mmCIF file of C-alpha atoms in Angstrom:
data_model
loop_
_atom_site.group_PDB
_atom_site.id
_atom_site.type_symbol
_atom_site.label_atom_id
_atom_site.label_comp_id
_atom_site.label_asym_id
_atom_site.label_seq_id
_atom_site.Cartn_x
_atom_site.Cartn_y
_atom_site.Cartn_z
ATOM 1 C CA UNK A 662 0.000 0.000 0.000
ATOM 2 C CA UNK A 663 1.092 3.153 -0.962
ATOM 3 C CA UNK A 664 2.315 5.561 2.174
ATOM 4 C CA UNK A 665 0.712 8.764 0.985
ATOM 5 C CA UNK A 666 3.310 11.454 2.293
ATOM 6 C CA UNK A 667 2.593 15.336 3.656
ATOM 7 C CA UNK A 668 3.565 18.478 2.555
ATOM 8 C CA UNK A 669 4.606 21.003 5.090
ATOM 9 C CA UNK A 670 2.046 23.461 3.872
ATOM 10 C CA UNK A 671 -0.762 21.101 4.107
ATOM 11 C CA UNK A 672 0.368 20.962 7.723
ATOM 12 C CA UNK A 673 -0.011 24.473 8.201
ATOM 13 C CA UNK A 674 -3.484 24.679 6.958
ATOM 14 C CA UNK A 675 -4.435 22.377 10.015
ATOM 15 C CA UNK A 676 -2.379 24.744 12.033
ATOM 16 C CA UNK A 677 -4.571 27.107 10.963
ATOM 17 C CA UNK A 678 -7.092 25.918 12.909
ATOM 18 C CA UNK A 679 -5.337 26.091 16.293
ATOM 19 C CA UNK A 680 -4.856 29.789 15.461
ATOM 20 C CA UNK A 681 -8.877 30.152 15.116
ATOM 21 C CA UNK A 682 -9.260 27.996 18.210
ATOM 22 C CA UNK A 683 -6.955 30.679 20.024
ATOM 23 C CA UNK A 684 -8.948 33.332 18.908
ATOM 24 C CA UNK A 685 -11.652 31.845 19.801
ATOM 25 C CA UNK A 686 -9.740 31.746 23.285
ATOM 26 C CA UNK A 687 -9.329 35.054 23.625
ATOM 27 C CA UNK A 688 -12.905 36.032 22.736
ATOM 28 C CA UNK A 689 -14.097 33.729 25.345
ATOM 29 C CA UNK A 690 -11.444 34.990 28.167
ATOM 30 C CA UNK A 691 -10.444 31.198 28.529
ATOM 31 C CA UNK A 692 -7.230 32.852 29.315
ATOM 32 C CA UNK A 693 -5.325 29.177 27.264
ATOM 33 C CA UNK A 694 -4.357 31.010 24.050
ATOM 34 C CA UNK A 695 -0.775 32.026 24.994
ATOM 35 C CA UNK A 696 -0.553 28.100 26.341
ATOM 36 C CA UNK A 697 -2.035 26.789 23.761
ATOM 37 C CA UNK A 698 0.138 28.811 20.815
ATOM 38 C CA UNK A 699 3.407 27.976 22.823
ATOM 39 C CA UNK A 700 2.474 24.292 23.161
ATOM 40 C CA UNK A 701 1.621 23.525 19.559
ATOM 41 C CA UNK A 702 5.100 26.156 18.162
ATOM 42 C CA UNK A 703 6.946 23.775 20.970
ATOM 43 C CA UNK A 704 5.117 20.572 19.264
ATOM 44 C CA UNK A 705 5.962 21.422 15.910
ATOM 45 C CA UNK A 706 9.875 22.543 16.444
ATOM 46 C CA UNK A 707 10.135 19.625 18.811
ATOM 47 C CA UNK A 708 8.828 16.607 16.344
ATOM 48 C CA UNK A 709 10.671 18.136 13.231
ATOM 49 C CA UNK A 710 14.047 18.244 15.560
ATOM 50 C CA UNK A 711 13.309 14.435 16.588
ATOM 51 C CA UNK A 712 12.396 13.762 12.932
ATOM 52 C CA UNK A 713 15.855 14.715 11.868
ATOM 53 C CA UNK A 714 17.421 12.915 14.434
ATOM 54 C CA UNK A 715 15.421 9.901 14.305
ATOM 55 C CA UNK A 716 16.406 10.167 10.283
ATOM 56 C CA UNK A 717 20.446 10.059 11.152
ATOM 57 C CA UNK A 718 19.965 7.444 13.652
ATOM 58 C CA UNK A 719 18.529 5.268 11.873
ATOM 59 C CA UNK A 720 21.202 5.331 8.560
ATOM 60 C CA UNK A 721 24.092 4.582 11.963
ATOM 61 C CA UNK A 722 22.175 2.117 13.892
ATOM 62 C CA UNK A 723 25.579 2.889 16.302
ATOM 63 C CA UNK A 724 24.457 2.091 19.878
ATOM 64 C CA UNK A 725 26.066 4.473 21.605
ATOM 65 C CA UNK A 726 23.825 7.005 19.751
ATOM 66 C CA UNK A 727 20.510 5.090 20.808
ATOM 67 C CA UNK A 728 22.058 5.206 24.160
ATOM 68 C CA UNK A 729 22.737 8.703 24.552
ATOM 69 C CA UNK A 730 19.455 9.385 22.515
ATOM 70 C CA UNK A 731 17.396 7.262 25.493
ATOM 71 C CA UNK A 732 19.475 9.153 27.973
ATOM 72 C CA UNK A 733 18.415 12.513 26.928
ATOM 73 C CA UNK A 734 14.655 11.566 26.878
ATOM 74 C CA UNK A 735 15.001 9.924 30.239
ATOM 75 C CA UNK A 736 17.084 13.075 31.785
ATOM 76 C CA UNK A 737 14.014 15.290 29.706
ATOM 77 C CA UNK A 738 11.272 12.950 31.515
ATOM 78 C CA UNK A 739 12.930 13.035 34.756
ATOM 79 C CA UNK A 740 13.173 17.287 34.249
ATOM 80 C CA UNK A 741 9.190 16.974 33.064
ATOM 81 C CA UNK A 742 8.071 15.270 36.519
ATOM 82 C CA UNK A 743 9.970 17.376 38.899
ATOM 83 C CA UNK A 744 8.192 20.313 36.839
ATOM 84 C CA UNK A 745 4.371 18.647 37.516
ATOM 85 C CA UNK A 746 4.186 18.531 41.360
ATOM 86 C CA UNK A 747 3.089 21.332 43.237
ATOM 87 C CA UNK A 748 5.004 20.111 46.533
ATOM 88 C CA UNK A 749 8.191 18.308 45.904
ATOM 89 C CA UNK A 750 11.084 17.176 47.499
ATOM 90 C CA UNK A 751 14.321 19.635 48.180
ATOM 91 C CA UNK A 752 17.363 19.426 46.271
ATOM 92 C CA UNK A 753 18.586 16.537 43.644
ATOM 93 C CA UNK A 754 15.998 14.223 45.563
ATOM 94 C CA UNK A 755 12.856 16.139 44.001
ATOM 95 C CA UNK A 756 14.539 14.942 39.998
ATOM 96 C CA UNK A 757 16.419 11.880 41.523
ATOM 97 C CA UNK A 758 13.571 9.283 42.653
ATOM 98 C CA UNK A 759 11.603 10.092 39.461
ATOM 99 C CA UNK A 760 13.756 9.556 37.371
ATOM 100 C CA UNK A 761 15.760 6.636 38.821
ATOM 101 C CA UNK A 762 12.232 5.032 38.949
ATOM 102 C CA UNK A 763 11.766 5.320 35.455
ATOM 103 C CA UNK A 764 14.830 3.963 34.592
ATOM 104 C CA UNK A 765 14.585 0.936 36.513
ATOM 105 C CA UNK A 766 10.721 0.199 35.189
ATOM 106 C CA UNK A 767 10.898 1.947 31.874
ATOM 107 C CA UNK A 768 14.347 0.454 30.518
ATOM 108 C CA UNK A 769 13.512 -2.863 32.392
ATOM 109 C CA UNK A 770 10.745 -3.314 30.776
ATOM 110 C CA UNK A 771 11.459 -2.182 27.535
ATOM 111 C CA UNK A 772 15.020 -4.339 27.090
ATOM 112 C CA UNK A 773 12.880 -7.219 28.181
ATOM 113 C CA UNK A 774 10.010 -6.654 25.337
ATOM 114 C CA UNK A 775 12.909 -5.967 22.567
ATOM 115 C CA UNK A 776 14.772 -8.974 23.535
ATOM 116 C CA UNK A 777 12.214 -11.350 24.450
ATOM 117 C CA UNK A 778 9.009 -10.646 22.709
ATOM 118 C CA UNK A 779 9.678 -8.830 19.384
ATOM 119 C CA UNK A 780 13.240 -9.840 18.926
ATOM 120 C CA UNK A 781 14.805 -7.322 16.271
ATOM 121 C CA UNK A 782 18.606 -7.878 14.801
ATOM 122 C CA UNK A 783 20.596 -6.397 16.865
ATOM 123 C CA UNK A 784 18.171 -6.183 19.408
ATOM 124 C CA UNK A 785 18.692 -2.169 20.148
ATOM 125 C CA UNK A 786 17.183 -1.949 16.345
ATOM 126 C CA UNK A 787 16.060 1.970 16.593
ATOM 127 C CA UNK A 788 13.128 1.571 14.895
ATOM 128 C CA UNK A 789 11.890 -0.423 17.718
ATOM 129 C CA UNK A 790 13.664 0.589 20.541
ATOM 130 C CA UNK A 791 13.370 4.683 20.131
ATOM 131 C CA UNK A 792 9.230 4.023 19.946
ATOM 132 C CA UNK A 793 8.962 1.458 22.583
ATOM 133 C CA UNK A 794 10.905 3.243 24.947
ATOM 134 C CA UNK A 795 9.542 6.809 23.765
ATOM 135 C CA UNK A 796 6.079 5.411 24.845
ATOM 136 C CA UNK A 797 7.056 3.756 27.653
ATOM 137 C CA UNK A 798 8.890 6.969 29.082
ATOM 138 C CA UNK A 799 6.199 8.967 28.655
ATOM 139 C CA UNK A 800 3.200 7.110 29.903
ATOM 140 C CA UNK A 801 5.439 6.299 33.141
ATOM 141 C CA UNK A 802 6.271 9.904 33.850
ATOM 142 C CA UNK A 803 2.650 10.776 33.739
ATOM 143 C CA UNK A 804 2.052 7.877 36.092
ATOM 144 C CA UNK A 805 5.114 9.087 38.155
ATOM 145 C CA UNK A 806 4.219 12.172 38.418
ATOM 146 C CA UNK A 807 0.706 12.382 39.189
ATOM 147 C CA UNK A 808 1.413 9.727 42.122
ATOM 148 C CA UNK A 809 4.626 11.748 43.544
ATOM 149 C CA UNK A 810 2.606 15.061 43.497
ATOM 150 C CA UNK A 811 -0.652 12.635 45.121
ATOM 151 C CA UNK A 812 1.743 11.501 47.608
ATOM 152 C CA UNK A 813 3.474 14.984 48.630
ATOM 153 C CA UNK A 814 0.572 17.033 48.393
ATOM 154 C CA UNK A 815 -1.585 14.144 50.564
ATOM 155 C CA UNK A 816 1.263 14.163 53.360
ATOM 156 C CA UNK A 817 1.674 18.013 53.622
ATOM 157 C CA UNK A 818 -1.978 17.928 53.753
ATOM 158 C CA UNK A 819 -2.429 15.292 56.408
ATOM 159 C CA UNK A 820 0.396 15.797 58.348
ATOM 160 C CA UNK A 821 -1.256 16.338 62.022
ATOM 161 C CA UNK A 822 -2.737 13.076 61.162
ATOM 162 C CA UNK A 823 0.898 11.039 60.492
ATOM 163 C CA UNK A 824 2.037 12.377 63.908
ATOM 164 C CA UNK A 825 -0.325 11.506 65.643
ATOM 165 C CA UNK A 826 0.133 8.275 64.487
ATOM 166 C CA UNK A 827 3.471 8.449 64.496
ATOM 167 C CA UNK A 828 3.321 9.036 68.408
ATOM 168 C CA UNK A 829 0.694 5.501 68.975
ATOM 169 C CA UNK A 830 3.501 3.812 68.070
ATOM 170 C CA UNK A 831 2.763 2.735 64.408
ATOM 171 C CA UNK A 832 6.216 2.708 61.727
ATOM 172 C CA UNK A 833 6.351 5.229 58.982
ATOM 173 C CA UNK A 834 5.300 2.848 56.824
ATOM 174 C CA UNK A 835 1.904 2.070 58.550
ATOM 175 C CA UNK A 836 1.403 5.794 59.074
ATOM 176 C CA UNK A 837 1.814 6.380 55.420
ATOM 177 C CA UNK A 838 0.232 3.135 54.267
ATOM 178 C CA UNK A 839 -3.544 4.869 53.203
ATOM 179 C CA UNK A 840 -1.760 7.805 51.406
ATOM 180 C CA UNK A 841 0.703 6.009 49.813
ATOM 181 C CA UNK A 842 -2.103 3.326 47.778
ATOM 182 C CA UNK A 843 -4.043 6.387 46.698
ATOM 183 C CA UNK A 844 -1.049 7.949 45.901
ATOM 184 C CA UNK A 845 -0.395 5.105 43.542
ATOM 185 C CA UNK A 846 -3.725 4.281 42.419
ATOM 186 C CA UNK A 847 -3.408 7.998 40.995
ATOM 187 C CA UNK A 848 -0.780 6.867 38.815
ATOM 188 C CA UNK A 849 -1.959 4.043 37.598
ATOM 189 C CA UNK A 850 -5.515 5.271 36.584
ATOM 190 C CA UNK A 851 -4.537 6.908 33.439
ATOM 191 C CA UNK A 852 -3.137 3.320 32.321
ATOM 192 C CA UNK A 853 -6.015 1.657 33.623
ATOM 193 C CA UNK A 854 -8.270 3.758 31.535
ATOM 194 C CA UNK A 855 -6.529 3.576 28.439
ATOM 195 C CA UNK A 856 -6.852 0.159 28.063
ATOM 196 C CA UNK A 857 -10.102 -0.136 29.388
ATOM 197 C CA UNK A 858 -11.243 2.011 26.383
ATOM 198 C CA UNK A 859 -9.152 0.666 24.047
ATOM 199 C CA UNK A 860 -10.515 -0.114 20.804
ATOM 200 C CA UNK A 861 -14.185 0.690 21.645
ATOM 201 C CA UNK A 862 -14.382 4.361 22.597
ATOM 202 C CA UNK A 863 -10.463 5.145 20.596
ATOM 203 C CA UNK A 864 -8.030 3.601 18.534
ATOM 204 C CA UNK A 865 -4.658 3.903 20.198
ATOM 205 C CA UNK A 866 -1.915 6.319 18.333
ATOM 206 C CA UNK A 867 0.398 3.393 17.544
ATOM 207 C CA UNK A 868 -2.134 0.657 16.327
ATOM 208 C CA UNK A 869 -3.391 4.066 14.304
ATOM 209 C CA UNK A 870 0.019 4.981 12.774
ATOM 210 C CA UNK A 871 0.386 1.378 11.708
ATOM 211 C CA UNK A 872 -2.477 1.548 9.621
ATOM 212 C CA UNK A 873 -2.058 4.541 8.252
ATOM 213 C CA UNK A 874 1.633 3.632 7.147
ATOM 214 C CA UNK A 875 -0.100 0.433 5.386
ATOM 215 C CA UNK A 876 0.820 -2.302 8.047
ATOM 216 C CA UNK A 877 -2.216 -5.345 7.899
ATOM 217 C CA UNK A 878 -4.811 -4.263 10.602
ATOM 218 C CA UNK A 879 -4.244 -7.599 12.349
ATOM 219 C CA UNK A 880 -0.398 -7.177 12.803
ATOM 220 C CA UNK A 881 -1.089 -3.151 13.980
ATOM 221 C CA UNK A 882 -3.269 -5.108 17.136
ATOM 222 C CA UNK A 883 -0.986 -7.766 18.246
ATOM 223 C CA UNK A 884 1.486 -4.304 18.698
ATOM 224 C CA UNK A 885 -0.596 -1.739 19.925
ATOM 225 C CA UNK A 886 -1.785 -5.177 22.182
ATOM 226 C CA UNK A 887 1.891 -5.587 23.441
ATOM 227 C CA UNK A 888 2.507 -1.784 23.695
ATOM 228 C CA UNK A 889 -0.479 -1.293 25.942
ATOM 229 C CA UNK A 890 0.142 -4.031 28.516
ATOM 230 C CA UNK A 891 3.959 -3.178 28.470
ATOM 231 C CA UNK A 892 3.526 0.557 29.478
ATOM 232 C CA UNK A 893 1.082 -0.715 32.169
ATOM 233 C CA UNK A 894 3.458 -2.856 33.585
ATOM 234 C CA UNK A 895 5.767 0.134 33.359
ATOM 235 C CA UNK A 896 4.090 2.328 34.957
ATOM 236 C CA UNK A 897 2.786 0.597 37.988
ATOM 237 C CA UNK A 898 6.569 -1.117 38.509
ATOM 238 C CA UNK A 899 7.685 3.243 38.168
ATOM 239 C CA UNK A 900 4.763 4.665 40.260
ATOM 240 C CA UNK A 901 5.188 1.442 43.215
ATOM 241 C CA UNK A 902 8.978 2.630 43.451
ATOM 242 C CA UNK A 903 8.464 6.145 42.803
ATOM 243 C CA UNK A 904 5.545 6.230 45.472
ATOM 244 C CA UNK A 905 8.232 3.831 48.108
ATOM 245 C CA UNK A 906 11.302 6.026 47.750
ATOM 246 C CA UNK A 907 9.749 9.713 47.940
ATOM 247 C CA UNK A 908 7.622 8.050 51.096
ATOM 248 C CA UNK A 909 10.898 6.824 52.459
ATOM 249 C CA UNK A 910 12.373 10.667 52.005
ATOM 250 C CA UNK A 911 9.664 11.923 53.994
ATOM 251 C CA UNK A 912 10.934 10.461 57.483
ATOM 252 C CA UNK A 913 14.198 10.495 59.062
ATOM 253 C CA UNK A 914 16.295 7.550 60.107
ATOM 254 C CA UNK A 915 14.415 7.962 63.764
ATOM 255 C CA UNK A 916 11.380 7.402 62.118
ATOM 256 C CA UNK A 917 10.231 11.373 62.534
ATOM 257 C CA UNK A 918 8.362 13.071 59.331
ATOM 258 C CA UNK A 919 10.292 15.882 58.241
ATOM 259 C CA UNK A 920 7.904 18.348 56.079
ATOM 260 C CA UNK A 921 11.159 20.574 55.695
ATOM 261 C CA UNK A 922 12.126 18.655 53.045
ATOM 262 C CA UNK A 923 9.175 19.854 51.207
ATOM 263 C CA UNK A 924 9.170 23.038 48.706
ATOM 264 C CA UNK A 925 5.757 24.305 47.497
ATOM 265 C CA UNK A 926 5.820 25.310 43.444
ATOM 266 C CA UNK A 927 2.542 26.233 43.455
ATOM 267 C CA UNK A 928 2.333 29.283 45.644
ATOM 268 C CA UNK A 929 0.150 27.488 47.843
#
């Protein structure tokens, strides 16, 4: 099947429409149209960047250039959750636990599918790996972010409660134990949803792209089937360790909670 390519100014006639939908913005007082005109400039600049990359990376197939290439859009991710939590942890610890938690789920997970499940020669191929880990990364740092920020904002907000707690005797652990599952549950909704809706109410991006780009409709399942179930195991192994580690932060080695360690973002 023929792959029916775009021009760039066909492109900007749909971009055309996010201009009217900003004006429409302002009309309304929405007060989104600067947001909105920044994200989409930042979408465009940012895919056609990746494009080019993505373009030399493939003619190398070096690894050392798919590693430093997954290295950037980890240390990006890891940048990208510290930015989404209105309370967050002080100093390197605030970027550190989100983004070591990625790396342990996301890259786990997503050697594990390359080698074991799809099997590509060599098995950093970056027409698999860049995706899979590109959606992997991404769906995890929305899970790891929304549970840290759950988690933080929870304990700041509950805090008389955790002493008092504290001081009948129960661990940090059992004090925390109620914010720390809805802290994670808030992760792992967004996951939960999307494949709960999958293929009734949408038609997920990849299984789409496939399609479009000619692949049989049955092959385009089996991987949108094996994306889907990877980045939920990705995300609940990132948000369970993300969720453990910025809990552990919380307390001292005597067991005491230390809200000092908190910074608001938020002006709250």
């Amino acid at each position: 099947m023929e792959i029916i390519d775009l021009a760039w100014w066909k492109l900007a006639l749909v971009a055309v429409l996010v201009l009217a939908l900003a004006g429409v913005s302002l009309m309304t007082r929405l007060g989104i149209a600067k947001s909105l005109l920044i994200a989409a400039t930042r979408t465009v600049i940012q895919l056609a960047l990746i494009g080019l990359v993505l373009e030399a990376l493939f003619a190398s197939s070096e690894f050392y250039w798919i590693a430093l290439l997954a290295l950037v859009m980890l240390l990006v991710a890891g940048r990208e959750v510290m930015a989404r939590q209105q309370r967050r942890l002080k100093g390197f610890w605030s970027f550190g636990i989100g983004t070591g938690a990625m790396f342990v789920s996301s890259f786990t997970v997503t050697v594990l599918t390359l080698t074991v499940v799809i099997g590509p020669e060599p098995w950093y191929a970056p027409q698999y790996a860049i995706p899979l880990l590109g959606m992997m990364l991404g769906n995890t740092m929305t899970g790891v972010a929304l549970s840290l920020d759950r988690l933080n904002e929870s304990v700041w907000s509950q805090r008389a409660v955790i002493e008092n707690r504290l001081m009948l005797g129960e661990t940090w652990r059992e004090a925390l134990e109620d914010i720390r599952r809805h802290a994670m549950r808030s992760g792992m909704m967004p996951a939960i949803n999307a494949m709960a809706a999958a293929g009734i109410v949408s038609l997920p991006g990849m299984m789409t792209g496939q399609i479009l780009a000619g692949s049989p409709p049955a092959v385009a399942v089996k991987y949108q089937i094996l994306v889907m179930l990877t980045i939920t195991v990705g995300t609940g192994f990132g948000t369970l360790m993300a969720v453990s580690w910025g809990g552990r932060r919380l307390f001292d080695e005597r067991e005491r909670l230390r809200l000092d360690r908190l910074v608001s973002t938020g002006g709250r």
